[in-house]
Tab-separated table of C-alpha atoms in Angstrom:
chain	number	residue	atom	x	y	z
A	1	MET	CA	-3.571	-2.789	-6.630
A	2	LEU	CA	-6.238	-3.178	-3.926
A	3	LYS	CA	-9.793	-2.093	-4.689
A	4	ARG	CA	-9.608	0.645	-2.104
A	5	GLU	CA	-6.480	2.044	-3.748
A	6	ARG	CA	-8.114	1.895	-7.191
A	7	HIS	CA	-11.122	3.821	-5.915
A	8	ALA	CA	-8.890	6.518	-4.459
A	9	HIS	CA	-6.936	6.798	-7.725
A	10	ILE	CA	-10.107	7.013	-9.805
A	11	LEU	CA	-11.427	9.856	-7.669
A	12	GLU	CA	-8.087	11.655	-7.848
A	13	LEU	CA	-8.066	11.343	-11.653
A	14	LEU	CA	-11.566	12.796	-11.881
A	15	GLU	CA	-10.557	15.736	-9.682
A	16	LYS	CA	-7.996	16.629	-12.348
A	17	SER	CA	-9.940	15.767	-15.500
A	18	THR	CA	-13.625	16.078	-14.469
A	19	PHE	CA	-14.604	13.341	-16.979
A	20	MET	CA	-12.689	10.241	-18.068
A	21	THR	CA	-13.607	7.248	-20.167
A	22	VAL	CA	-13.450	3.710	-18.822
A	23	SER	CA	-10.654	2.995	-21.285
A	24	ASP	CA	-8.535	5.948	-20.153
A	25	ILE	CA	-8.922	5.070	-16.483
A	26	ALA	CA	-8.030	1.430	-17.149
A	27	LYS	CA	-4.845	2.515	-18.948
A	28	GLU	CA	-3.856	4.862	-16.126
A	29	LEU	CA	-4.361	2.179	-13.462
A	30	GLN	CA	-3.139	-0.697	-15.667
A	31	VAL	CA	-6.142	-2.899	-14.966
A	32	SER	CA	-8.943	-4.271	-17.133
A	33	GLU	CA	-11.875	-2.167	-18.303
A	34	MET	CA	-14.228	-4.683	-16.673
A	35	THR	CA	-12.601	-3.974	-13.319
A	36	ILE	CA	-12.953	-0.225	-13.821
A	37	ARG	CA	-16.631	-0.573	-14.751
A	38	ARG	CA	-17.245	-2.454	-11.483
A	39	ASP	CA	-15.341	0.215	-9.570
A	40	ILE	CA	-17.338	3.011	-11.219
A	41	ASN	CA	-20.603	1.244	-10.391
A	42	GLU	CA	-19.612	0.919	-6.722
A	43	LEU	CA	-18.430	4.525	-6.484
A	44	SER	CA	-21.623	5.724	-8.142
A	45	ASP	CA	-23.778	3.673	-5.761
A	46	SER	CA	-22.015	5.329	-2.805
A	47	ASN	CA	-22.513	8.811	-4.318
A	48	GLN	CA	-18.806	9.456	-4.911
A	49	LEU	CA	-18.966	10.049	-8.683
A	50	VAL	CA	-21.459	10.320	-11.542
A	51	ARG	CA	-21.638	7.275	-13.824
A	52	LEU	CA	-22.027	8.265	-17.476
A	53	TYR	CA	-22.133	6.269	-20.667
A	54	GLY	CA	-18.594	5.116	-21.396
A	55	GLY	CA	-17.013	6.684	-18.331
A	56	ALA	CA	-17.400	8.702	-15.148
A	57	GLN	CA	-17.573	12.308	-14.038
A	58	LYS	CA	-16.781	13.894	-10.709
A	59	ILE	CA	-19.661	15.183	-8.611
A	60	ASP	CA	-19.950	18.962	-8.699
A	61	ARG	CA	-19.671	20.070	-5.080
A	62	LYS	CA	-20.367	23.760	-4.710
A	63	ASP	CA	-19.664	23.864	-1.004
A	64	LYS	CA	-16.181	23.197	0.357
A	65	GLU	CA	-15.759	21.618	3.764
A	66	LEU	CA	-15.979	24.097	6.602
A	67	ALA	CA	-12.877	24.401	8.753
A	68	THR	CA	-13.105	23.443	12.421
A	69	HIS	CA	-13.116	27.081	13.544
A	70	GLU	CA	-16.114	27.668	11.236
A	71	LYS	CA	-18.065	24.727	12.679
A	72	ILE	CA	-17.164	25.254	16.318
A	73	ASN	CA	-20.193	27.408	17.194
A	74	LEU	CA	-22.786	25.414	15.239
A	75	HIS	CA	-25.434	23.270	16.985
A	76	ILE	CA	-23.683	23.323	20.361
A	77	GLU	CA	-26.720	22.151	22.352
A	78	GLN	CA	-27.190	19.098	20.135
A	79	LYS	CA	-23.503	18.175	20.366
A	80	GLU	CA	-23.527	18.375	24.151
A	81	TYR	CA	-26.662	16.224	24.226
A	82	ILE	CA	-24.832	13.598	22.156
A	83	GLY	CA	-21.957	13.671	24.648
A	84	LYS	CA	-24.226	12.520	27.446
A	85	ILE	CA	-25.376	9.537	25.400
A	86	MET	CA	-21.767	8.690	24.544
A	87	ASN	CA	-20.910	8.655	28.254
A	88	SER	CA	-23.738	6.203	28.962
A	89	LEU	CA	-22.188	3.694	26.514
A	90	ILE	CA	-18.643	3.858	27.886
A	91	GLN	CA	-17.532	1.754	30.827
A	92	ASP	CA	-14.668	2.291	33.256
A	93	HIS	CA	-11.237	0.953	32.215
A	94	GLN	CA	-12.041	0.831	28.503
A	95	VAL	CA	-9.936	1.732	25.473
A	96	VAL	CA	-11.879	4.406	23.581
A	97	PHE	CA	-11.235	5.918	20.157
A	98	VAL	CA	-12.519	9.448	19.594
A	99	GLY	CA	-12.174	10.863	16.102
A	100	ALA	CA	-11.974	14.435	14.868
A	101	GLY	CA	-14.878	16.833	14.593
A	102	THR	CA	-16.637	19.431	16.694
A	103	THR	CA	-19.433	17.046	17.692
A	104	ILE	CA	-16.930	14.847	19.505
A	105	LEU	CA	-15.039	17.862	20.857
A	106	TYR	CA	-18.156	19.219	22.544
A	107	ALA	CA	-18.997	15.727	23.797
A	108	LEU	CA	-15.691	15.218	25.630
A	109	PRO	CA	-16.574	17.207	28.799
A	110	PHE	CA	-19.508	14.850	29.375
A	111	ILE	CA	-17.370	11.693	29.420
A	112	LYS	CA	-17.007	10.944	33.134
A	113	LYS	CA	-15.546	7.457	33.467
A	114	GLN	CA	-12.584	6.085	35.383
A	115	ASN	CA	-9.211	4.897	34.064
A	116	LEU	CA	-9.868	5.276	30.368
A	117	MET	CA	-7.312	4.895	27.610
A	118	ILE	CA	-8.129	7.398	24.850
A	119	VAL	CA	-6.886	6.945	21.286
A	120	THR	CA	-7.372	9.859	18.902
A	121	ASN	CA	-6.184	11.388	15.643
A	122	SER	CA	-7.623	14.778	16.622
A	123	LEU	CA	-5.231	17.457	17.850
A	124	LEU	CA	-8.102	19.343	19.502
A	125	ALA	CA	-9.303	16.246	21.342
A	126	PHE	CA	-5.738	15.444	22.418
A	127	ASN	CA	-5.235	18.962	23.811
A	128	TYR	CA	-8.533	18.859	25.702
A	129	ILE	CA	-7.862	15.463	27.266
A	130	ILE	CA	-4.345	16.236	28.489
A	131	GLU	CA	-5.517	19.553	29.955
A	132	HIS	CA	-8.766	18.473	31.602
A	133	THR	CA	-8.472	14.754	32.440
A	134	ASP	CA	-6.032	12.216	33.815
A	135	TYR	CA	-6.814	9.616	31.134
A	136	ARG	CA	-4.022	7.806	29.371
A	137	ILE	CA	-3.870	9.004	25.783
A	138	LEU	CA	-2.366	7.978	22.468
A	139	LEU	CA	-2.198	10.427	19.542
A	140	THR	CA	-1.862	8.635	16.217
A	141	GLY	CA	0.413	11.055	14.415
A	142	GLY	CA	0.437	11.049	10.627
A	143	ASP	CA	-0.092	13.762	8.019
A	144	PHE	CA	-1.660	16.818	9.658
A	145	THR	CA	-4.569	18.515	7.907
A	146	PRO	CA	-5.187	22.035	9.226
A	147	ILE	CA	-8.795	22.299	8.003
A	148	THR	CA	-10.044	19.707	10.486
A	149	GLU	CA	-6.961	19.727	12.758
A	150	GLU	CA	-6.482	15.981	12.580
A	151	PHE	CA	-3.855	13.452	11.538
A	152	ILE	CA	-4.586	11.261	8.517
A	153	GLY	CA	-2.841	8.968	6.053
A	154	GLU	CA	-1.062	5.645	6.154
A	155	HIS	CA	0.927	6.323	9.322
A	156	ALA	CA	-2.226	7.269	11.237
A	157	GLU	CA	-4.059	4.175	9.991
A	158	GLN	CA	-1.183	1.847	10.937
A	159	THR	CA	-1.546	2.936	14.566
A	160	PHE	CA	-4.655	0.793	14.872
A	161	GLU	CA	-3.069	-2.445	13.683
A	162	THR	CA	-1.829	-3.318	17.194
A	163	ILE	CA	-4.483	-1.600	19.331
A	164	ASN	CA	-7.593	-3.336	20.651
A	165	ILE	CA	-10.362	-0.749	20.997
A	166	ASP	CA	-13.416	-1.381	23.143
A	167	ILE	CA	-15.544	1.378	21.676
A	168	ALA	CA	-14.903	3.754	18.768
A	169	PHE	CA	-16.674	7.057	18.069
A	170	ALA	CA	-16.402	8.777	14.681
A	171	ALA	CA	-18.134	11.885	13.372
A	172	THR	CA	-19.597	12.422	9.909
A	173	ASN	CA	-20.414	15.273	7.548
A	174	GLY	CA	-23.653	13.653	6.486
A	175	ILE	CA	-25.740	10.485	6.405
A	176	TYR	CA	-27.719	9.718	3.265
A	177	ASN	CA	-29.659	6.454	3.052
A	178	ASN	CA	-27.173	3.752	4.118
A	179	ASN	CA	-24.103	5.916	3.457
A	180	VAL	CA	-22.047	7.576	6.192
A	181	THR	CA	-20.026	10.256	4.414
A	182	THR	CA	-17.064	12.589	4.755
A	183	SER	CA	-15.358	15.160	2.535
A	184	ASN	CA	-11.919	13.544	2.453
A	185	TYR	CA	-11.092	9.950	1.531
A	186	LEU	CA	-8.059	9.818	3.846
A	187	GLU	CA	-10.048	11.148	6.799
A	188	GLY	CA	-12.496	8.309	6.230
A	189	GLY	CA	-9.578	5.863	6.066
A	190	VAL	CA	-8.580	6.607	9.663
A	191	GLN	CA	-12.151	6.080	10.842
A	192	ARG	CA	-12.384	2.773	8.988
A	193	ALA	CA	-9.078	1.630	10.491
A	194	ALA	CA	-10.318	2.449	13.995
A	195	PHE	CA	-13.614	0.647	13.405
A	196	LYS	CA	-11.818	-2.430	12.067
A	197	ASN	CA	-10.206	-3.029	15.462
A	198	ALA	CA	-13.114	-1.890	17.645
A	199	LYS	CA	-15.588	-4.099	19.478
A	200	LYS	CA	-18.268	-1.404	19.145
A	201	LYS	CA	-18.485	0.991	16.191
A	202	ILE	CA	-20.458	4.184	16.697
A	203	VAL	CA	-21.025	7.279	14.565
A	204	VAL	CA	-22.163	10.547	16.129
A	205	ALA	CA	-24.318	12.867	14.034
A	206	ASP	CA	-26.495	15.756	15.153
A	207	SER	CA	-29.942	15.952	13.607
A	208	THR	CA	-28.853	18.360	10.843
A	209	LYS	CA	-26.548	15.695	9.357
A	210	PHE	CA	-29.316	13.391	8.101
A	211	ASN	CA	-30.400	13.430	4.444
A	212	VAL	CA	-27.052	15.081	3.699
A	213	SER	CA	-24.314	13.526	1.569
A	214	ASP	CA	-20.670	14.558	1.285
A	215	VAL	CA	-18.116	13.380	-1.278
A	216	TYR	CA	-16.950	10.020	0.122
A	217	THR	CA	-18.753	7.173	1.845
A	218	PHE	CA	-16.478	5.768	4.535
A	219	TYR	CA	-18.913	3.353	6.198
A	220	LYS	CA	-22.361	1.836	5.908
A	221	LEU	CA	-25.005	2.630	8.493
A	222	SER	CA	-26.025	-1.017	8.596
A	223	ASP	CA	-22.481	-2.059	9.628
A	224	LEU	CA	-22.433	0.145	12.739
A	225	ASP	CA	-23.513	-0.799	16.240
A	226	TYR	CA	-25.132	2.597	16.850
A	227	VAL	CA	-25.636	6.056	15.447
A	228	ILE	CA	-26.026	8.641	18.206
A	229	THR	CA	-28.064	11.748	17.425
A	230	ASP	CA	-29.990	14.356	19.400
A	231	ASP	CA	-33.597	14.793	20.429
A	232	LYS	CA	-34.334	17.391	17.754
A	233	ILE	CA	-34.482	14.820	14.952
A	234	ASP	CA	-38.021	14.543	13.575
A	235	GLU	CA	-39.907	11.268	13.925
A	236	GLN	CA	-40.122	10.563	10.196
A	237	THR	CA	-36.367	10.946	9.694
A	238	PHE	CA	-35.611	8.912	12.803
A	239	ASN	CA	-37.834	6.045	11.677
A	240	PHE	CA	-36.442	6.080	8.124
A	241	TYR	CA	-32.828	5.759	9.263
A	242	GLN	CA	-33.722	3.315	12.001
A	243	SER	CA	-34.568	0.918	9.167
A	244	TYR	CA	-30.866	0.928	8.209
A	245	GLY	CA	-29.271	0.856	11.650
A	246	ASN	CA	-29.692	1.378	15.371
A	247	LEU	CA	-30.246	5.064	16.172
A	248	LEU	CA	-29.987	6.381	19.733
A	249	ASN	CA	-31.329	9.774	20.769
A	250	LYS	CA	-32.437	9.201	24.365
A	251	LYS	CA	-30.267	9.906	27.387
A	252	SER	CA	-30.249	7.020	29.847
């Protein structure tokens, strides 16, 4: 079993049992206790579970993820600002991945390049692009999740194995220290798959997303080419996160 698969199974077990011992998890996954201890340490470091003596406990999340229709009217000005910066990084004739999320949805009208090939797992992005542009487009398919209106899972991830992406944009529910987070492990899996085959890896996050952590870390800030945010981010926060990665919040 791959480490990534073990991590997913551990988190699934904790969703059902809240707390489990190292021994019990090792028996369930049929691996050594030493391996499970390493896994628990890594998941704890990325804020995905609570490490306790002899085992692990799930993080108590009081707030469920908002559905797309609940997020759609939040921070519109900041999201449109981000779209203009995204456009400045894209060149004509490129292959561009755009992930799910309302930040990217509001950014799409500001992308004004020629002869783009758009790859997306977002149904909303797909519908916008076919209605308002003449770009070539590829929708990943996969398991549809109605909360975020995107396609996730193994089938969606396999789409990227044969696609060469020039620039990939993914959204996030929160950035905390070096961790770029999301609420769903499989949603993060699609973003990781897109980044793996992208020449440039970029996360978009309005200024309210900093110092916020969701359940799963899907990428490290330091492994990205850029994080695009808006001009409402305060100087202290900007400088703190700039120490981890390259933040952009100026329109060129």
